[in-house]
């Protein structure tokens, strides 16, 4: 019987577990190429950055309305018969030229400005022509437009205006047909405006007194009017009062004041 040899402490005991394996230890399937050893570079390269595919260009911004067209439209409405007409025509034509060269909106504003300016121009010509013809007709008929504050005794008036405020009167020779005549003029003394009631009372009294020499049966159809300052502004400009005898029904061809 042999005695067992004692184990050497410097030697490792036998392991009962198989050593770890690597993919290279596994045999490839039949007919397949052997894979590369573990850790070797793969046949496919690492994926790089994604490439950008060319796309459509961004859409162009929508052009706004033409500034000249808007200016022409506003000027043709708010600029008045002279300045508005000139600006409406000038800016409207310039706007249409720009819109034709550039992709802009606003042709409707430009065309509207030209139409409005044309209408305004026609109306202005008609009014101006009427005023000129009326003044020419008055001169032919011997009618002279005189400011109310410039009227003097003996001035005959072709038509009497019964409105509250009178600025001027159509004066004609008294031998022509007329409906009124200034028979007396006086002036208030300098000082502060005494008030409308005081001015009216004084004018009524003094114009009535001045008409007494003309108060005859022949002049029984005449009515008394007087022009006077109505407020402080008119009082500062002129303090005179014009007394007028009017024949609203039957015009006269003779002078009241001899």
Coordinates of C-alpha atoms in Angstrom, one line a residue:
X1 CA 0.0 0.0 0.0
X2 CA 1.5 3.2 -1.1
X3 CA 1.2 6.4 0.8
X4 CA -0.3 9.3 -1.2
X5 CA 2.0 12.0 -2.2
X6 CA 1.0 15.2 -0.5
X7 CA -0.1 18.0 -2.9
X8 CA 2.3 20.7 -3.9
X9 CA 0.9 24.0 -2.4
X10 CA 2.5 26.0 -5.3
X11 CA 0.4 24.3 -7.9
X12 CA -3.2 25.4 -8.7
X13 CA -5.9 22.8 -8.2
X14 CA -7.6 21.6 -11.4
X15 CA -10.6 23.5 -12.5
X16 CA -13.8 21.8 -13.4
X17 CA -15.2 24.6 -15.5
X18 CA -14.3 25.1 -19.2
X19 CA -12.4 28.2 -20.1
X20 CA -14.3 31.1 -21.7
X21 CA -14.6 30.9 -25.4
X22 CA -14.5 33.5 -28.1
X23 CA -16.5 33.8 -31.3
X24 CA -13.5 32.5 -33.2
X25 CA -13.8 29.2 -31.3
X26 CA -17.3 28.6 -32.8
X27 CA -17.0 26.9 -36.2
X28 CA -18.8 28.7 -39.0
X29 CA -21.8 27.0 -40.7
X30 CA -21.1 24.9 -43.6
X31 CA -20.0 26.9 -46.6
X32 CA -20.0 30.2 -44.8
X33 CA -16.9 32.3 -44.6
X34 CA -15.3 32.4 -41.3
X35 CA -16.1 35.6 -39.3
X36 CA -13.2 37.9 -38.4
X37 CA -11.6 37.4 -35.1
X38 CA -13.2 39.2 -32.1
X39 CA -11.9 42.7 -31.9
X40 CA -10.9 42.9 -35.6
X41 CA -12.4 45.8 -37.7
X42 CA -15.7 45.0 -39.3
X43 CA -15.9 45.0 -43.1
X44 CA -18.4 47.8 -43.1
X45 CA -17.2 51.2 -42.0
X46 CA -18.8 53.2 -39.3
X47 CA -21.8 55.1 -40.4
X48 CA -21.0 58.7 -41.2
X49 CA -23.2 61.8 -40.9
X50 CA -26.4 61.9 -42.7
X51 CA -26.3 63.7 -46.0
X52 CA -28.8 66.5 -46.8
X53 CA -30.7 66.0 -49.9
X54 CA -31.3 69.1 -52.0
X55 CA -34.8 70.5 -51.5
X56 CA -37.0 73.3 -52.9
X57 CA -35.9 76.9 -52.2
X58 CA -38.0 78.8 -49.6
X59 CA -41.0 80.6 -50.9
X60 CA -40.6 84.3 -51.8
X61 CA -42.3 86.7 -49.3
X62 CA -45.5 88.2 -50.6
X63 CA -44.9 91.8 -51.8
X64 CA -46.8 94.5 -50.0
X65 CA -48.9 97.3 -51.6
X66 CA -47.1 100.1 -53.4
X67 CA -46.6 103.1 -51.2
X68 CA -47.1 105.6 -54.0
X69 CA -50.4 104.0 -54.9
X70 CA -51.7 104.4 -51.4
X71 CA -50.4 108.0 -51.2
X72 CA -52.1 108.9 -54.4
X73 CA -55.4 107.5 -53.2
X74 CA -55.3 109.4 -49.9
X75 CA -54.1 112.6 -51.6
X76 CA -56.9 112.5 -54.2
X77 CA -59.5 112.2 -51.4
X78 CA -58.1 114.5 -48.7
X79 CA -55.8 116.9 -50.7
X80 CA -58.5 119.3 -51.9
X81 CA -59.5 120.3 -55.4
X82 CA -56.0 121.7 -56.4
X83 CA -53.3 120.0 -54.4
X84 CA -55.2 116.7 -54.2
X85 CA -55.8 116.6 -58.0
X86 CA -52.1 117.3 -58.8
X87 CA -50.8 114.7 -56.3
X88 CA -53.4 112.2 -57.3
X89 CA -52.4 112.3 -60.9
X90 CA -48.6 112.5 -60.3
X91 CA -48.4 109.8 -57.6
X92 CA -51.0 107.6 -59.4
X93 CA -49.0 107.5 -62.7
X94 CA -45.7 106.9 -60.9
X95 CA -47.3 104.1 -58.9
X96 CA -48.5 102.3 -62.1
X97 CA -45.0 102.6 -63.6
X98 CA -43.5 101.0 -60.5
X99 CA -46.1 98.3 -60.2
X100 CA -45.4 97.3 -63.8
X101 CA -41.7 96.9 -63.1
X102 CA -42.0 95.3 -59.7
X103 CA -44.3 92.5 -58.5
X104 CA -46.3 94.7 -56.1
X105 CA -49.9 95.2 -55.4
X106 CA -51.8 98.4 -55.3
X107 CA -52.8 99.0 -58.9
X108 CA -56.4 99.4 -57.8
X109 CA -55.5 102.3 -55.4
X110 CA -53.5 104.0 -58.2
X111 CA -56.4 103.7 -60.7
X112 CA -58.9 104.9 -58.2
X113 CA -56.7 107.9 -57.5
X114 CA -56.6 108.8 -61.2
X115 CA -60.4 108.5 -61.5
X116 CA -61.1 110.6 -58.4
X117 CA -58.6 113.2 -59.5
X118 CA -60.2 113.4 -62.9
X119 CA -63.6 113.9 -61.4
X120 CA -62.3 116.6 -59.1
X121 CA -60.6 118.3 -62.0
X122 CA -63.7 118.4 -64.0
X123 CA -65.8 119.7 -61.2
X124 CA -63.2 122.4 -60.4
X125 CA -63.2 123.5 -64.0
X126 CA -67.0 123.7 -64.1
X127 CA -67.2 125.7 -60.8
X128 CA -64.4 128.1 -61.8
X129 CA -65.9 128.6 -65.3
X130 CA -69.3 129.3 -63.7
X131 CA -67.7 131.9 -61.3
X132 CA -65.8 133.6 -64.1
X133 CA -68.9 133.7 -66.3
X134 CA -71.0 135.0 -63.5
X135 CA -68.6 137.8 -62.7
X136 CA -68.4 138.7 -66.4
X137 CA -72.2 138.7 -66.6
X138 CA -72.4 141.0 -63.6
X139 CA -69.9 143.4 -65.1
X140 CA -71.9 143.5 -68.3
X141 CA -75.1 144.2 -66.3
X142 CA -73.3 146.9 -64.3
X143 CA -73.4 144.9 -61.0
X144 CA -70.5 145.4 -58.6
X145 CA -70.0 143.2 -55.6
X146 CA -69.4 145.4 -52.6
X147 CA -68.6 144.4 -49.0
X148 CA -71.4 145.1 -46.6
X149 CA -69.2 147.3 -44.4
X150 CA -68.2 149.4 -47.5
X151 CA -71.8 150.3 -48.5
X152 CA -72.7 154.0 -48.4
X153 CA -75.9 156.0 -48.6
X154 CA -77.3 156.1 -52.1
X155 CA -76.0 152.6 -53.1
X156 CA -78.7 150.6 -54.8
X157 CA -78.8 146.8 -54.5
X158 CA -80.1 144.5 -57.2
X159 CA -81.1 141.7 -54.9
X160 CA -81.6 141.7 -51.2
X161 CA -80.4 138.7 -49.2
X162 CA -82.5 138.1 -46.1
X163 CA -80.0 135.7 -44.5
X164 CA -78.8 136.2 -41.0
X165 CA -75.2 137.0 -42.0
X166 CA -74.4 139.2 -45.0
X167 CA -70.8 139.7 -46.3
X168 CA -71.3 141.5 -49.5
X169 CA -74.0 143.0 -51.7
X170 CA -74.6 143.3 -55.5
X171 CA -74.6 147.1 -56.2
X172 CA -76.0 148.5 -59.4
X173 CA -76.7 152.0 -60.7
X174 CA -80.0 153.2 -59.3
X175 CA -81.4 153.7 -62.8
X176 CA -81.4 150.0 -63.2
X177 CA -83.9 147.6 -61.7
X178 CA -83.0 147.1 -58.0
X179 CA -84.8 145.9 -54.9
X180 CA -83.1 147.8 -52.1
X181 CA -81.1 151.0 -51.4
X182 CA -78.9 152.2 -48.5
X183 CA -80.4 155.4 -47.2
X184 CA -78.4 156.0 -44.1
X185 CA -75.1 154.9 -42.5
X186 CA -73.9 155.7 -38.9
X187 CA -71.1 154.4 -36.6
X188 CA -71.1 153.4 -33.0
X189 CA -68.6 155.3 -30.8
X190 CA -65.4 153.5 -29.9
X191 CA -65.5 151.3 -26.8
X192 CA -66.2 147.8 -25.6
X193 CA -68.9 145.7 -27.4
X194 CA -72.2 146.7 -25.6
X195 CA -73.9 143.4 -26.4
X196 CA -76.1 142.2 -29.3
X197 CA -79.3 143.4 -27.7
X198 CA -78.0 147.0 -27.2
X199 CA -76.7 147.1 -30.8
X200 CA -80.0 145.9 -32.2
X201 CA -82.1 148.4 -30.2
X202 CA -79.8 151.3 -31.1
X203 CA -79.8 150.3 -34.8
X204 CA -83.6 149.9 -34.9
X205 CA -84.1 153.3 -33.3
X206 CA -81.6 155.3 -35.4
X207 CA -82.5 153.6 -38.7
X208 CA -86.2 154.3 -38.0
X209 CA -85.6 157.9 -37.3
X210 CA -83.5 158.3 -40.4
X211 CA -86.3 156.9 -42.6
X212 CA -88.9 159.4 -41.4
X213 CA -88.1 161.8 -44.3
X214 CA -88.9 159.0 -46.8
X215 CA -92.0 157.7 -45.1
X216 CA -94.5 158.7 -47.7
X217 CA -97.4 157.0 -49.4
X218 CA -95.2 156.4 -52.4
X219 CA -92.8 154.4 -50.2
X220 CA -95.3 152.6 -48.2
X221 CA -94.2 149.2 -49.6
X222 CA -90.6 149.6 -48.4
X223 CA -89.3 147.5 -45.5
X224 CA -86.4 148.5 -43.2
X225 CA -83.3 146.4 -42.8
X226 CA -80.0 147.2 -41.2
X227 CA -76.6 145.6 -41.2
X228 CA -74.7 145.8 -37.9
X229 CA -71.8 144.1 -36.0
X230 CA -73.1 140.9 -34.3
X231 CA -70.3 140.1 -31.9
X232 CA -67.0 141.3 -30.5
X233 CA -65.0 140.2 -33.6
X234 CA -67.2 142.2 -35.9
X235 CA -67.3 145.1 -33.5
X236 CA -63.5 145.3 -33.6
X237 CA -63.4 145.2 -37.4
X238 CA -66.1 147.7 -38.0
X239 CA -68.7 149.5 -35.8
X240 CA -70.8 151.0 -38.7
X241 CA -74.5 150.3 -39.3
X242 CA -76.0 150.4 -42.8
X243 CA -79.8 151.2 -42.9
X244 CA -81.5 149.7 -46.0
X245 CA -84.9 150.3 -47.5
X246 CA -86.0 147.2 -49.5
X247 CA -88.8 146.7 -52.0
X248 CA -89.0 142.9 -52.1
X249 CA -92.1 142.8 -54.4
X250 CA -91.8 145.5 -56.9
X251 CA -88.2 146.5 -58.0
X252 CA -87.4 150.2 -58.5
X253 CA -85.5 152.1 -61.1
X254 CA -85.2 155.4 -59.2
X255 CA -83.1 156.5 -56.2
X256 CA -84.6 157.0 -52.8
X257 CA -81.8 159.3 -51.7
X258 CA -81.8 162.5 -53.7

